[in-house]
Amino acid sequence: MAEKLAPEKRHSFVHNGNTVFEWDQTLDEVNMYIKRPMEVRPQQFHCVIRSNHLTFGIKGSPPFLDHDLAHPVKADCSFWTIEDDIMHITLQKRDKGQMWASPLMGDGQLDPYAADVEQKRLMLQRFQEENPGFDFSQAQFTGNCPDPRTFMGGIRND
């Protein structure tokens, strides 16, 4: 049932008409997806994930991304892979349940409506995780949604 509450679509960060990356999030992680140029071999990529900073590019060239992250991550639990010509960067959230409006500080922020939809989805994911016998996939919030991190005593880390 948890897969029913997975992100339905990825958010896109577009700059000068080009998609720089796509991204989505769960309670635990933020995933970034970058299309690999066909002329670049996977071994040529360079990616450094620090608790507050991401550097990504091709070895020997200036970085494609060299930005502070919007929120801290667990760098030792974060990683990158290449799947079907897509560079996939998985950032493990330091604060489980925190809604990110963008992976990068100041770039590609979600609009207020999209941020509200994302927070509601994360709250439903939290309910599903804490109550696995129930199906929250059709549940809806009317009005403001509480913060998944702090609602009713906060997220349990069993």
C-alpha positions as protocol buffer text, in pm:
chain_id: "A"
residue {
  index: 1
  type: MET
  ca { x: 0 y: 0 z: 0 }
}
residue {
  index: 2
  type: ALA
  ca { x: 291 y: 238 z: 61 }
}
residue {
  index: 3
  type: GLU
  ca { x: 367 y: 245 z: -312 }
}
residue {
  index: 4
  type: LYS
  ca { x: 23 y: 404 z: -366 }
}
residue {
  index: 5
  type: LEU
  ca { x: 151 y: 708 z: -176 }
}
residue {
  index: 6
  type: ALA
  ca { x: 479 y: 729 z: -369 }
}
residue {
  index: 7
  type: PRO
  ca { x: 537 y: 1048 z: -568 }
}
residue {
  index: 8
  type: GLU
  ca { x: 307 y: 1047 z: -872 }
}
residue {
  index: 9
  type: LYS
  ca { x: 541 y: 1255 z: -1085 }
}
residue {
  index: 10
  type: ARG
  ca { x: 876 y: 1422 z: -1061 }
}
residue {
  index: 11
  type: HIS
  ca { x: 926 y: 1794 z: -1017 }
}
residue {
  index: 12
  type: SER
  ca { x: 1145 y: 1962 z: -1279 }
}
residue {
  index: 13
  type: PHE
  ca { x: 1405 y: 2233 z: -1235 }
}
residue {
  index: 14
  type: VAL
  ca { x: 1422 y: 2417 z: -1567 }
}
residue {
  index: 15
  type: HIS
  ca { x: 1678 y: 2689 z: -1641 }
}
residue {
  index: 16
  type: ASN
  ca { x: 1682 y: 2884 z: -1970 }
}
residue {
  index: 17
  type: GLY
  ca { x: 1434 y: 2637 z: -2119 }
}
residue {
  index: 18
  type: ASN
  ca { x: 1648 y: 2330 z: -2036 }
}
residue {
  index: 19
  type: THR
  ca { x: 1567 y: 2072 z: -1772 }
}
residue {
  index: 20
  type: VAL
  ca { x: 1863 y: 2073 z: -1534 }
}
residue {
  index: 21
  type: PHE
  ca { x: 1726 y: 1791 z: -1321 }
}
residue {
  index: 22
  type: GLU
  ca { x: 1406 y: 1628 z: -1202 }
}
residue {
  index: 23
  type: TRP
  ca { x: 1340 y: 1532 z: -842 }
}
residue {
  index: 24
  type: ASP
  ca { x: 1097 y: 1376 z: -597 }
}
residue {
  index: 25
  type: GLN
  ca { x: 1092 y: 1294 z: -227 }
}
residue {
  index: 26
  type: THR
  ca { x: 966 y: 1051 z: 32 }
}
residue {
  index: 27
  type: LEU
  ca { x: 963 y: 1077 z: 411 }
}
residue {
  index: 28
  type: ASP
  ca { x: 1324 y: 954 z: 419 }
}
residue {
  index: 29
  type: GLU
  ca { x: 1494 y: 1079 z: 104 }
}
residue {
  index: 30
  type: VAL
  ca { x: 1515 y: 1322 z: -185 }
}
residue {
  index: 31
  type: ASN
  ca { x: 1592 y: 1177 z: -527 }
}
residue {
  index: 32
  type: MET
  ca { x: 1746 y: 1379 z: -808 }
}
residue {
  index: 33
  type: TYR
  ca { x: 1752 y: 1258 z: -1170 }
}
residue {
  index: 34
  type: ILE
  ca { x: 1990 y: 1402 z: -1430 }
}
residue {
  index: 35
  type: LYS
  ca { x: 1994 y: 1283 z: -1791 }
}
residue {
  index: 36
  type: ARG
  ca { x: 2337 y: 1152 z: -1889 }
}
residue {
  index: 37
  type: PRO
  ca { x: 2481 y: 1298 z: -2209 }
}
residue {
  index: 38
  type: MET
  ca { x: 2534 y: 1001 z: -2441 }
}
residue {
  index: 39
  type: GLU
  ca { x: 2895 y: 1103 z: -2517 }
}
residue {
  index: 40
  type: VAL
  ca { x: 2989 y: 1084 z: -2147 }
}
residue {
  index: 41
  type: ARG
  ca { x: 3084 y: 745 z: -2007 }
}
residue {
  index: 42
  type: PRO
  ca { x: 2958 y: 664 z: -1656 }
}
residue {
  index: 43
  type: GLN
  ca { x: 3317 y: 639 z: -1528 }
}
residue {
  index: 44
  type: GLN
  ca { x: 3370 y: 1007 z: -1612 }
}
residue {
  index: 45
  type: PHE
  ca { x: 3117 y: 1134 z: -1358 }
}
residue {
  index: 46
  type: HIS
  ca { x: 3224 y: 1287 z: -1031 }
}
residue {
  index: 47
  type: CYS
  ca { x: 2980 y: 1335 z: -744 }
}
residue {
  index: 48
  type: VAL
  ca { x: 3051 y: 1453 z: -388 }
}
residue {
  index: 49
  type: ILE
  ca { x: 2768 y: 1459 z: -136 }
}
residue {
  index: 50
  type: ARG
  ca { x: 2833 y: 1646 z: 188 }
}
residue {
  index: 51
  type: SER
  ca { x: 2585 y: 1712 z: 466 }
}
residue {
  index: 52
  type: ASN
  ca { x: 2498 y: 2056 z: 326 }
}
residue {
  index: 53
  type: HIS
  ca { x: 2649 y: 2061 z: -25 }
}
residue {
  index: 54
  type: LEU
  ca { x: 2632 y: 1872 z: -355 }
}
residue {
  index: 55
  type: THR
  ca { x: 2896 y: 1879 z: -629 }
}
residue {
  index: 56
  type: PHE
  ca { x: 2832 y: 1689 z: -950 }
}
residue {
  index: 57
  type: GLY
  ca { x: 2999 y: 1695 z: -1289 }
}
residue {
  index: 58
  type: ILE
  ca { x: 3245 y: 1535 z: -1525 }
}
residue {
  index: 59
  type: LYS
  ca { x: 3597 y: 1469 z: -1400 }
}
residue {
  index: 60
  type: GLY
  ca { x: 3840 y: 1735 z: -1520 }
}
residue {
  index: 61
  type: SER
  ca { x: 3565 y: 1987 z: -1603 }
}
residue {
  index: 62
  type: PRO
  ca { x: 3392 y: 2256 z: -1396 }
}
residue {
  index: 63
  type: PRO
  ca { x: 3101 y: 2104 z: -1200 }
}
residue {
  index: 64
  type: PHE
  ca { x: 2756 y: 2090 z: -1357 }
}
residue {
  index: 65
  type: LEU
  ca { x: 2604 y: 2139 z: -1010 }
}
residue {
  index: 66
  type: ASP
  ca { x: 2793 y: 2296 z: -719 }
}
residue {
  index: 67
  type: HIS
  ca { x: 2526 y: 2406 z: -473 }
}
residue {
  index: 68
  type: ASP
  ca { x: 2432 y: 2410 z: -109 }
}
residue {
  index: 69
  type: LEU
  ca { x: 2149 y: 2172 z: -31 }
}
residue {
  index: 70
  type: ALA
  ca { x: 1817 y: 2312 z: 89 }
}
residue {
  index: 71
  type: HIS
  ca { x: 1839 y: 2104 z: 409 }
}
residue {
  index: 72
  type: PRO
  ca { x: 2103 y: 1882 z: 573 }
}
residue {
  index: 73
  type: VAL
  ca { x: 2141 y: 1519 z: 467 }
}
residue {
  index: 74
  type: LYS
  ca { x: 2309 y: 1211 z: 608 }
}
residue {
  index: 75
  type: ALA
  ca { x: 2606 y: 1217 z: 372 }
}
residue {
  index: 76
  type: ASP
  ca { x: 2727 y: 868 z: 468 }
}
residue {
  index: 77
  type: CYS
  ca { x: 2385 y: 722 z: 373 }
}
residue {
  index: 78
  type: SER
  ca { x: 2348 y: 922 z: 50 }
}
residue {
  index: 79
  type: PHE
  ca { x: 2474 y: 788 z: -283 }
}
residue {
  index: 80
  type: TRP
  ca { x: 2452 y: 808 z: -661 }
}
residue {
  index: 81
  type: THR
  ca { x: 2398 y: 552 z: -935 }
}
residue {
  index: 82
  type: ILE
  ca { x: 2337 y: 544 z: -1308 }
}
residue {
  index: 83
  type: GLU
  ca { x: 2017 y: 375 z: -1418 }
}
residue {
  index: 84
  type: ASP
  ca { x: 1910 y: 366 z: -1785 }
}
residue {
  index: 85
  type: ASP
  ca { x: 2125 y: 667 z: -1879 }
}
residue {
  index: 86
  type: ILE
  ca { x: 1989 y: 866 z: -1584 }
}
residue {
  index: 87
  type: MET
  ca { x: 2218 y: 982 z: -1307 }
}
residue {
  index: 88
  type: HIS
  ca { x: 2020 y: 913 z: -988 }
}
residue {
  index: 89
  type: ILE
  ca { x: 2134 y: 1091 z: -671 }
}
residue {
  index: 90
  type: THR
  ca { x: 1970 y: 972 z: -349 }
}
residue {
  index: 91
  type: LEU
  ca { x: 1997 y: 1215 z: -59 }
}
residue {
  index: 92
  type: GLN
  ca { x: 1905 y: 1067 z: 280 }
}
residue {
  index: 93
  type: LYS
  ca { x: 1720 y: 1335 z: 478 }
}
residue {
  index: 94
  type: ARG
  ca { x: 1872 y: 1413 z: 817 }
}
residue {
  index: 95
  type: ASP
  ca { x: 1527 y: 1513 z: 943 }
}
residue {
  index: 96
  type: LYS
  ca { x: 1283 y: 1242 z: 839 }
}
residue {
  index: 97
  type: GLY
  ca { x: 949 y: 1381 z: 725 }
}
residue {
  index: 98
  type: GLN
  ca { x: 1078 y: 1728 z: 644 }
}
residue {
  index: 99
  type: MET
  ca { x: 915 y: 1862 z: 329 }
}
residue {
  index: 100
  type: TRP
  ca { x: 1172 y: 2002 z: 86 }
}
residue {
  index: 101
  type: ALA
  ca { x: 1055 y: 2274 z: -154 }
}
residue {
  index: 102
  type: SER
  ca { x: 1368 y: 2204 z: -363 }
}
residue {
  index: 103
  type: PRO
  ca { x: 1681 y: 1992 z: -328 }
}
residue {
  index: 104
  type: LEU
  ca { x: 1907 y: 2295 z: -380 }
}
residue {
  index: 105
  type: MET
  ca { x: 1917 y: 2617 z: -182 }
}
residue {
  index: 106
  type: GLY
  ca { x: 1729 y: 2888 z: -370 }
}
residue {
  index: 107
  type: ASP
  ca { x: 1686 y: 2702 z: -702 }
}
residue {
  index: 108
  type: GLY
  ca { x: 1367 y: 2557 z: -844 }
}
residue {
  index: 109
  type: GLN
  ca { x: 1143 y: 2610 z: -542 }
}
residue {
  index: 110
  type: LEU
  ca { x: 798 y: 2453 z: -556 }
}
residue {
  index: 111
  type: ASP
  ca { x: 514 y: 2700 z: -581 }
}
residue {
  index: 112
  type: PRO
  ca { x: 294 y: 2724 z: -267 }
}
residue {
  index: 113
  type: TYR
  ca { x: 23 y: 2497 z: -410 }
}
residue {
  index: 114
  type: ALA
  ca { x: 270 y: 2224 z: -510 }
}
residue {
  index: 115
  type: ALA
  ca { x: 444 y: 2252 z: -170 }
}
residue {
  index: 116
  type: ASP
  ca { x: 108 y: 2204 z: 5 }
}
residue {
  index: 117
  type: VAL
  ca { x: 27 y: 1898 z: -209 }
}
residue {
  index: 118
  type: GLU
  ca { x: 372 y: 1755 z: -132 }
}
residue {
  index: 119
  type: GLN
  ca { x: 331 y: 1811 z: 244 }
}
residue {
  index: 120
  type: LYS
  ca { x: -8 y: 1637 z: 240 }
}
residue {
  index: 121
  type: ARG
  ca { x: 140 y: 1340 z: 52 }
}
residue {
  index: 122
  type: LEU
  ca { x: 423 y: 1311 z: 304 }
}
residue {
  index: 123
  type: MET
  ca { x: 175 y: 1325 z: 591 }
}
residue {
  index: 124
  type: LEU
  ca { x: -23 y: 1040 z: 435 }
}
residue {
  index: 125
  type: GLN
  ca { x: 302 y: 845 z: 387 }
}
residue {
  index: 126
  type: ARG
  ca { x: 370 y: 891 z: 757 }
}
residue {
  index: 127
  type: PHE
  ca { x: 21 y: 764 z: 848 }
}
residue {
  index: 128
  type: GLN
  ca { x: 72 y: 464 z: 617 }
}
residue {
  index: 129
  type: GLU
  ca { x: 413 y: 386 z: 766 }
}
residue {
  index: 130
  type: GLU
  ca { x: 279 y: 403 z: 1123 }
}
residue {
  index: 131
  type: ASN
  ca { x: -41 y: 209 z: 1042 }
}
residue {
  index: 132
  type: PRO
  ca { x: 54 y: -54 z: 782 }
}
residue {
  index: 133
  type: GLY
  ca { x: -282 y: -238 z: 803 }
}
residue {
  index: 134
  type: PHE
  ca { x: -473 y: 64 z: 674 }
}
residue {
  index: 135
  type: ASP
  ca { x: -493 y: 211 z: 325 }
}
residue {
  index: 136
  type: PHE
  ca { x: -453 y: 590 z: 323 }
}
residue {
  index: 137
  type: SER
  ca { x: -416 y: 620 z: -55 }
}
residue {
  index: 138
  type: GLN
  ca { x: -763 y: 775 z: -95 }
}
residue {
  index: 139
  type: ALA
  ca { x: -748 y: 994 z: 217 }
}
residue {
  index: 140
  type: GLN
  ca { x: -760 y: 1370 z: 176 }
}
residue {
  index: 141
  type: PHE
  ca { x: -693 y: 1674 z: 391 }
}
residue {
  index: 142
  type: THR
  ca { x: -921 y: 1974 z: 386 }
}
residue {
  index: 143
  type: GLY
  ca { x: -755 y: 2297 z: 485 }
}
residue {
  index: 144
  type: ASN
  ca { x: -404 y: 2315 z: 624 }
}
residue {
  index: 145
  type: CYS
  ca { x: -203 y: 1998 z: 666 }
}
residue {
  index: 146
  type: PRO
  ca { x: 8 y: 1952 z: 980 }
}
residue {
  index: 147
  type: ASP
  ca { x: 384 y: 1913 z: 960 }
}
residue {
  index: 148
  type: PRO
  ca { x: 465 y: 1539 z: 928 }
}
residue {
  index: 149
  type: ARG
  ca { x: 773 y: 1582 z: 1151 }
}
residue {
  index: 150
  type: THR
  ca { x: 589 y: 1721 z: 1453 }
}
residue {
  index: 151
  type: PHE
  ca { x: 222 y: 1615 z: 1431 }
}
residue {
  index: 152
  type: MET
  ca { x: 106 y: 1419 z: 1739 }
}
residue {
  index: 153
  type: GLY
  ca { x: 446 y: 1391 z: 1901 }
}
residue {
  index: 154
  type: GLY
  ca { x: 650 y: 1361 z: 1585 }
}
residue {
  index: 155
  type: ILE
  ca { x: 776 y: 1074 z: 1373 }
}
residue {
  index: 156
  type: ARG
  ca { x: 857 y: 752 z: 1555 }
}
residue {
  index: 157
  type: ASN
  ca { x: 1199 y: 609 z: 1480 }
}
residue {
  index: 158
  type: ASP
  ca { x: 1142 y: 244 z: 1567 }
}
